[in-house]
Coordinates of N, CA and C in Angstrom, one line a residue:
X23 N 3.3 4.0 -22.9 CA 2.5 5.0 -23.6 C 3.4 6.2 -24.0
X24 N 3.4 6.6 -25.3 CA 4.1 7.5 -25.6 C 3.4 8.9 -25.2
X25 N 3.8 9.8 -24.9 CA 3.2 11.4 -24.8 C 3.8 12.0 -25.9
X26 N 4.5 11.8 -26.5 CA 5.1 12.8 -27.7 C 3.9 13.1 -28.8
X27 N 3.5 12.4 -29.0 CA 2.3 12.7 -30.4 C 1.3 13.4 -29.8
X28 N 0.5 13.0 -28.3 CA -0.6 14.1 -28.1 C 0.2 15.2 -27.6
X29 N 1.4 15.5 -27.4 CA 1.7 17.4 -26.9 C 2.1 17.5 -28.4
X30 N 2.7 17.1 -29.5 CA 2.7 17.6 -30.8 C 1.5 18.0 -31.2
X31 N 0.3 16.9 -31.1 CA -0.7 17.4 -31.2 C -1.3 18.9 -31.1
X32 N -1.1 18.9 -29.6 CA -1.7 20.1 -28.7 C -0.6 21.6 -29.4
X33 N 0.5 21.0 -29.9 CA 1.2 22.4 -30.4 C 0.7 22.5 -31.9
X34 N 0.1 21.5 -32.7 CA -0.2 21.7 -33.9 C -1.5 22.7 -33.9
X35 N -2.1 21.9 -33.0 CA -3.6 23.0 -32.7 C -3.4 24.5 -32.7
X36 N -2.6 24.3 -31.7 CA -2.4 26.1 -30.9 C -1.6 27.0 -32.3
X37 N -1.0 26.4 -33.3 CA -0.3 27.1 -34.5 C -1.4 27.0 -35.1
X38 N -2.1 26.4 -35.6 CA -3.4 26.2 -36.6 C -4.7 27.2 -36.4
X39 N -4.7 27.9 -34.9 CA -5.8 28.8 -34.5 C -5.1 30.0 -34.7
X40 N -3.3 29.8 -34.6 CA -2.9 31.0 -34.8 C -2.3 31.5 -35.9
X41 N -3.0 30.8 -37.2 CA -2.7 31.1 -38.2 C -3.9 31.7 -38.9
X42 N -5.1 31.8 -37.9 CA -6.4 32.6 -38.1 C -5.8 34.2 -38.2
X43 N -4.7 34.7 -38.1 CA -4.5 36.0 -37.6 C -3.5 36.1 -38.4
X44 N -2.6 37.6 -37.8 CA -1.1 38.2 -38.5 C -0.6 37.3 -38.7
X45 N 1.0 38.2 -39.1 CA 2.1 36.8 -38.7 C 2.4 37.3 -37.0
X46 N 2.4 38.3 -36.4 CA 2.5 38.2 -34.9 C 2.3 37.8 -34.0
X47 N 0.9 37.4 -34.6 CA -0.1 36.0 -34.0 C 0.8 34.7 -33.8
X48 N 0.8 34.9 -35.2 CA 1.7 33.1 -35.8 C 3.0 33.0 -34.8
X49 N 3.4 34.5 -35.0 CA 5.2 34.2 -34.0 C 4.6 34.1 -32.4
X50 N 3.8 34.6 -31.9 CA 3.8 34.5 -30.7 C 3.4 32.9 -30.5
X51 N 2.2 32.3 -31.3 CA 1.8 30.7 -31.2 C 2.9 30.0 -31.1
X52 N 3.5 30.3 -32.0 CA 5.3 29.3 -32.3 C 6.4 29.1 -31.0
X53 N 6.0 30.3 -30.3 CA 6.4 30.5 -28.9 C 6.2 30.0 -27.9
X54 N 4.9 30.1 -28.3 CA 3.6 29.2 -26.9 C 4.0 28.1 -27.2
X55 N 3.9 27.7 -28.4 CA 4.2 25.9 -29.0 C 4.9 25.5 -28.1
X56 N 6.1 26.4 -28.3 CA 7.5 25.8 -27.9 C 7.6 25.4 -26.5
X57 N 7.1 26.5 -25.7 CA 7.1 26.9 -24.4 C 6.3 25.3 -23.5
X58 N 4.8 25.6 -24.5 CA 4.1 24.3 -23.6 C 4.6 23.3 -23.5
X59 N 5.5 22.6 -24.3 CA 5.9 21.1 -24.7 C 6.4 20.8 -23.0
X60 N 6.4 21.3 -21.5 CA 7.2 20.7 -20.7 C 6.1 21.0 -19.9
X61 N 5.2 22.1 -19.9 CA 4.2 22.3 -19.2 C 2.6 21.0 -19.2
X62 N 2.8 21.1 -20.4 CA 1.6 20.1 -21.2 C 2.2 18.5 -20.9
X63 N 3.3 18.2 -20.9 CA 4.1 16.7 -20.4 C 3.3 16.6 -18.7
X64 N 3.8 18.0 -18.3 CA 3.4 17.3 -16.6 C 1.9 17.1 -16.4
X65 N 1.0 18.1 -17.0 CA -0.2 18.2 -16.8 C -0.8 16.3 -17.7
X66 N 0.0 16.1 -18.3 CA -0.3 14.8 -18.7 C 0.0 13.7 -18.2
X67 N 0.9 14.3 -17.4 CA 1.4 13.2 -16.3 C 0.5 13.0 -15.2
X68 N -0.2 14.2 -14.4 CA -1.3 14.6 -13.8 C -2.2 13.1 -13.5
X69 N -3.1 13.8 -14.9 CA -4.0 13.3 -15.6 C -4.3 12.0 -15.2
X70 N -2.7 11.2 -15.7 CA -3.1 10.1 -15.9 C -2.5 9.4 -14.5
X71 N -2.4 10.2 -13.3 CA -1.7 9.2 -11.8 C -3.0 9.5 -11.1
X72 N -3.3 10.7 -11.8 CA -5.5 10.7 -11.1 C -6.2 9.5 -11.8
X73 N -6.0 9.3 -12.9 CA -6.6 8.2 -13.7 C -6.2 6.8 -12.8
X74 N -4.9 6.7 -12.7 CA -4.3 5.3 -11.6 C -5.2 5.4 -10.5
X75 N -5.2 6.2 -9.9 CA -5.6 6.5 -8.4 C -6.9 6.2 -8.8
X76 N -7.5 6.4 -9.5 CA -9.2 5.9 -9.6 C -9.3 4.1 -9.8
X77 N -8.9 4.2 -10.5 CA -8.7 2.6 -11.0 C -8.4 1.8 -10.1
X78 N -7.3 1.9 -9.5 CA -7.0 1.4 -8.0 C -8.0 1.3 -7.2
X79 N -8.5 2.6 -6.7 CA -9.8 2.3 -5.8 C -10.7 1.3 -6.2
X80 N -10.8 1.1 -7.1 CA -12.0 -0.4 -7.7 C -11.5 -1.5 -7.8
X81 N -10.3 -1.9 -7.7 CA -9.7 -2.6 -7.5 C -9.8 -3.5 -6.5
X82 N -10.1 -5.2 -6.2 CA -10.1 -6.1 -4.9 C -9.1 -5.9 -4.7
X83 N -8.3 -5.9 -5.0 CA -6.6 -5.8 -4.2 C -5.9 -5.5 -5.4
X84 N -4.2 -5.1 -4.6 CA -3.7 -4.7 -5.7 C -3.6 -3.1 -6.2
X85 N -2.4 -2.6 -6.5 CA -3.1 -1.1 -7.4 C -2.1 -0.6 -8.6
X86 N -2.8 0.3 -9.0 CA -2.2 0.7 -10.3 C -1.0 1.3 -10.1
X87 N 0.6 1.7 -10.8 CA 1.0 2.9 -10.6 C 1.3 3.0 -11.8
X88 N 1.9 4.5 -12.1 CA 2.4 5.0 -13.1 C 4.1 4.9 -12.8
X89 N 4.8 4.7 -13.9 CA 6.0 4.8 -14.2 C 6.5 5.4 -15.3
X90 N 7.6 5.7 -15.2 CA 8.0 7.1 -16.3 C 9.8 6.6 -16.9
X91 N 9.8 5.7 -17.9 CA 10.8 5.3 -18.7 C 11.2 6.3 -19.5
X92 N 12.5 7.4 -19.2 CA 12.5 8.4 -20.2 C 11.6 9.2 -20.4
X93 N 11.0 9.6 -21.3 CA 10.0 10.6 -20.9 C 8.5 10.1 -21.0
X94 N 8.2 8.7 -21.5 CA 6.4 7.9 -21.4 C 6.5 7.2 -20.4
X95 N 5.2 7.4 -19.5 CA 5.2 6.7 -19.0 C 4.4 5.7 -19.4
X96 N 4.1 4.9 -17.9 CA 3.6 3.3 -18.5 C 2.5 2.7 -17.1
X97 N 1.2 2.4 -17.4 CA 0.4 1.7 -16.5 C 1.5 0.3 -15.6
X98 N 1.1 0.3 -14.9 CA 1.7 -1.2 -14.0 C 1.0 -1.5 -12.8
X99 N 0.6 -3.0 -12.9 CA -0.5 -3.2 -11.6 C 0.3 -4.2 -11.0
X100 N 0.4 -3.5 -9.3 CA 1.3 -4.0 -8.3 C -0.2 -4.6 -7.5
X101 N 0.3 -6.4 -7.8 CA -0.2 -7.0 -7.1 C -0.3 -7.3 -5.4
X102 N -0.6 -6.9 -4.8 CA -0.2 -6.8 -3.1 C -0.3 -8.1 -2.5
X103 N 0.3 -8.5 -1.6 CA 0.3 -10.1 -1.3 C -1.0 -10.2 -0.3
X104 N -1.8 -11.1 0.2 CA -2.8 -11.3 0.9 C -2.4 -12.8 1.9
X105 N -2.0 -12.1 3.2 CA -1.6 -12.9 4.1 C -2.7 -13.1 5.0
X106 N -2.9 -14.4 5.1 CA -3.5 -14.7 6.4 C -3.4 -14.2 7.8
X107 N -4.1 -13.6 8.3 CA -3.9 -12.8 9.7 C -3.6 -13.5 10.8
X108 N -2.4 -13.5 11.3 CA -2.4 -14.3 12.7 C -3.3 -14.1 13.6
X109 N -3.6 -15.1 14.1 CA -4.7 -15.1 15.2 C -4.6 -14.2 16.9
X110 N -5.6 -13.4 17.1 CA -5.1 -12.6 17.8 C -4.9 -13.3 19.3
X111 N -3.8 -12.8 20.0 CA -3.0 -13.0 20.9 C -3.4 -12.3 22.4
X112 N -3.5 -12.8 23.4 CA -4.2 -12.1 24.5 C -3.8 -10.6 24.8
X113 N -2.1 -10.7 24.2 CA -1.4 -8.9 24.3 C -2.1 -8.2 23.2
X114 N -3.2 -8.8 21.9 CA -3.4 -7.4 21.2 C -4.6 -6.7 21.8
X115 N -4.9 -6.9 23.3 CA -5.9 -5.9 23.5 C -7.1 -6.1 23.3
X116 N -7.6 -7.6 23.7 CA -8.7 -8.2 23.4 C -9.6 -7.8 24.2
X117 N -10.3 -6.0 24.4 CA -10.7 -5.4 26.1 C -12.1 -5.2 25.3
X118 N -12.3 -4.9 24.0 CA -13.5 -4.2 23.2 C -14.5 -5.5 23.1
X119 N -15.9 -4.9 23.6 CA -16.6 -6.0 23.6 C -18.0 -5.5 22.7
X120 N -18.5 -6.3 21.9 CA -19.6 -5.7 20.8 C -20.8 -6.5 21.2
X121 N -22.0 -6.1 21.1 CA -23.1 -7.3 21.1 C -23.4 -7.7 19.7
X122 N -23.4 -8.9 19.4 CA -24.0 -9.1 18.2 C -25.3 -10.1 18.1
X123 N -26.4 -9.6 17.4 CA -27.6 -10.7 17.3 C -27.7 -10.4 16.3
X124 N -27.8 -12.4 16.0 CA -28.0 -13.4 14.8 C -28.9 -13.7 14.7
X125 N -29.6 -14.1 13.5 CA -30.8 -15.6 13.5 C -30.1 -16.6 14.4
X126 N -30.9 -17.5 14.9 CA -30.8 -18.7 15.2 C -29.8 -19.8 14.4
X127 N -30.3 -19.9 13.0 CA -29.8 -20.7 12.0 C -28.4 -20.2 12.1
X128 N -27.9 -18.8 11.6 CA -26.3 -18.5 11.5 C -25.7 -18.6 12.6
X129 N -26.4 -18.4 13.7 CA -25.6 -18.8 15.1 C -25.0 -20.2 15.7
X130 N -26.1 -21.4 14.7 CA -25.5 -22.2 14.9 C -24.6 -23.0 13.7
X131 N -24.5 -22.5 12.5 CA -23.8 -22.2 11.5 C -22.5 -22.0 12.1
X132 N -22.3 -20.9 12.4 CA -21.1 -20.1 13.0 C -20.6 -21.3 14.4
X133 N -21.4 -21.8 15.0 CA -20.7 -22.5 15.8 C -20.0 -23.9 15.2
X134 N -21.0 -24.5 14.5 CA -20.6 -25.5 13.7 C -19.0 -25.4 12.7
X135 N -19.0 -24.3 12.2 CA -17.4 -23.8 11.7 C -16.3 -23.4 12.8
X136 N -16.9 -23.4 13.6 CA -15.9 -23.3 14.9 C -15.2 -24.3 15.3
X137 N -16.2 -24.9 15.6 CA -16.1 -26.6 16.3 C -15.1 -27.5 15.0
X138 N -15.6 -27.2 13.9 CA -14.7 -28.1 12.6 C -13.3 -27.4 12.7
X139 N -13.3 -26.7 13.1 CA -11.9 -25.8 13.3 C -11.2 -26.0 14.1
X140 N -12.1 -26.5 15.4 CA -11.2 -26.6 17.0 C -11.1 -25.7 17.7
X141 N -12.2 -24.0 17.2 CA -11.6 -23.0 17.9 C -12.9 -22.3 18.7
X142 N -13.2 -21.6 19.7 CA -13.9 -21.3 20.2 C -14.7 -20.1 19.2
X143 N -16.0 -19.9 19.3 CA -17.1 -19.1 18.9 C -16.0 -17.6 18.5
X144 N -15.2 -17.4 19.7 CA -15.2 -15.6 19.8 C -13.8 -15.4 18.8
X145 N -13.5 -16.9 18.7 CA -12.1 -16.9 17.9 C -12.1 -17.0 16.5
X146 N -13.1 -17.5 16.4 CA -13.5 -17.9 14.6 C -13.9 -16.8 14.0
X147 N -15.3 -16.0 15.1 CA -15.7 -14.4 14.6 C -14.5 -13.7 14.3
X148 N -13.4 -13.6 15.4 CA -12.5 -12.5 15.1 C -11.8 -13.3 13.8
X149 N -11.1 -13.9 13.7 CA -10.6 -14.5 12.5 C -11.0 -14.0 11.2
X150 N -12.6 -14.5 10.8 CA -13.5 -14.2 9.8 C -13.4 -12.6 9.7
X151 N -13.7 -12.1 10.7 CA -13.3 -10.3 10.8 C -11.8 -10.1 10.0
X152 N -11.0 -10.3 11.2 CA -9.8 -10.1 10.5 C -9.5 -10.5 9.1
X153 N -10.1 -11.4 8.4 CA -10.5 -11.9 6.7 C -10.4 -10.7 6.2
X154 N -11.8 -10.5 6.6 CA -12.2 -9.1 5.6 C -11.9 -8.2 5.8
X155 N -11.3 -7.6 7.2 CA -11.0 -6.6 6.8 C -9.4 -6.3 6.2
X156 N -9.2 -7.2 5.8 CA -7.5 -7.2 5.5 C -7.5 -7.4 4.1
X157 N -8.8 -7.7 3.2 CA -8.9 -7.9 2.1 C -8.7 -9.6 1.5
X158 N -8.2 -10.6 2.7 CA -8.2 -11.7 2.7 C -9.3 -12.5 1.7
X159 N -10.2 -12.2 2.7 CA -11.2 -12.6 1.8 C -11.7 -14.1 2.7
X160 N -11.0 -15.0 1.9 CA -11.0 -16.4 2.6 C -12.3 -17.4 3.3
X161 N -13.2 -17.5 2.1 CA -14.0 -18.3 1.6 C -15.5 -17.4 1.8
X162 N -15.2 -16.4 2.1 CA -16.4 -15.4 2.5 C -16.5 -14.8 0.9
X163 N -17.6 -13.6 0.9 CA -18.2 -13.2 -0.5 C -17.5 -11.5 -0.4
X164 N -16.8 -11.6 0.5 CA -16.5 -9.9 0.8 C -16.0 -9.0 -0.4
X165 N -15.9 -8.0 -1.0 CA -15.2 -7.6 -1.7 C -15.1 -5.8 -1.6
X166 N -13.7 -5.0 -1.3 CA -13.5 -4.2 -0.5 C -13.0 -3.0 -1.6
X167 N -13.7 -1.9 -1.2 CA -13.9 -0.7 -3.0 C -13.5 0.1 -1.8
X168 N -12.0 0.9 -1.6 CA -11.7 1.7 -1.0 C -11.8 1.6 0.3
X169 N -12.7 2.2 1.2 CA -12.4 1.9 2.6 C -13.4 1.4 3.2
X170 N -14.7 0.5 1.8 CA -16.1 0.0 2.3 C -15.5 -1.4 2.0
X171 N -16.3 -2.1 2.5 CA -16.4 -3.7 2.6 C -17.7 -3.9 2.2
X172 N -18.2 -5.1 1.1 CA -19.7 -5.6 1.3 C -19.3 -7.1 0.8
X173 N -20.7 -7.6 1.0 CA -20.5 -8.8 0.7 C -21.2 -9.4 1.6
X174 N -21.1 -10.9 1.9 CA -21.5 -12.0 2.8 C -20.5 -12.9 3.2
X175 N -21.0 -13.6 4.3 CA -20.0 -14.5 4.9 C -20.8 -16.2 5.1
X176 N -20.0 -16.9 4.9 CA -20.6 -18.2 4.5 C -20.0 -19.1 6.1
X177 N -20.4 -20.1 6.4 CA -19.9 -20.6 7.3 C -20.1 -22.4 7.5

């Protein structure tokens, strides 16, 4: 994306309002012109890494950056890799205990994907956990907008 034509722009304006007046007017505008061209570059630089940063947050994975070739910059979406979570290990501190109630139906859902798996009930939950919250995903409906999760999980 080039920036040279919108700060030309913005200097053509600022001479154009200041040709409503003297010529003192005019020389001081011509001044200002001159002066903005490095001030008006950053503030457009600003702009548009606030603009990335929005975009990103909506993003399932992945995020936007800005890059700066000379003096335009340029959109670029850095794809992030999505690794399967190793399965947790008796050293990560498996001390936190939650209650959870289910229907009937997803409880035995949830067992039945276990059993096809070979892994016990409390192992599959954390797994499926670890999924989503890593942005995995991995065959669940999850999809993660900043630091929320929604979605459903299939079993």
């Amino acid at each position: 994306m080039q920036t040279a034509p919108f700060i030309e722009s913005l200097q053509a304006d600022l001479r154009e309002l200041a040709a409503l007046g003297d010529e003192n007017v005019a020389a001081a505008a011509d001044r200002l012109a001159s002066a903005i061209r490095s001030s008006a570059g950053l503030r457009l630089l600003d702009a548009l890494s606030e603009a990335a940063l929005e975009i990103s947050a909506q993003l399932p994975f992945g995020h936007v950056d800005i890059r700066v070739s000379g003096q335009d910059p340029q959109f670029v979406f850095v794809q992030e890799e999505t690794t399967e979570p190793a399965p947790p290990t008796p050293e990560d501190g498996m001390a936190a205990r939650i209650t959870l109630r289910l229907p009937e139906s997803l409880k035995a859902s949830v067992e039945a994907a276990a059993a096809t798996e070979g892994v016990s009930v409390n192992t599959w939950l954390v797994r499926a956990l670890q999924r989503a919250v890593s942005g995995g995903g991995g065959g669940g409906g999850f999809h993660r907008s900043g630091k929320r999760i929604t979605g459903f999980s299939q079993a």
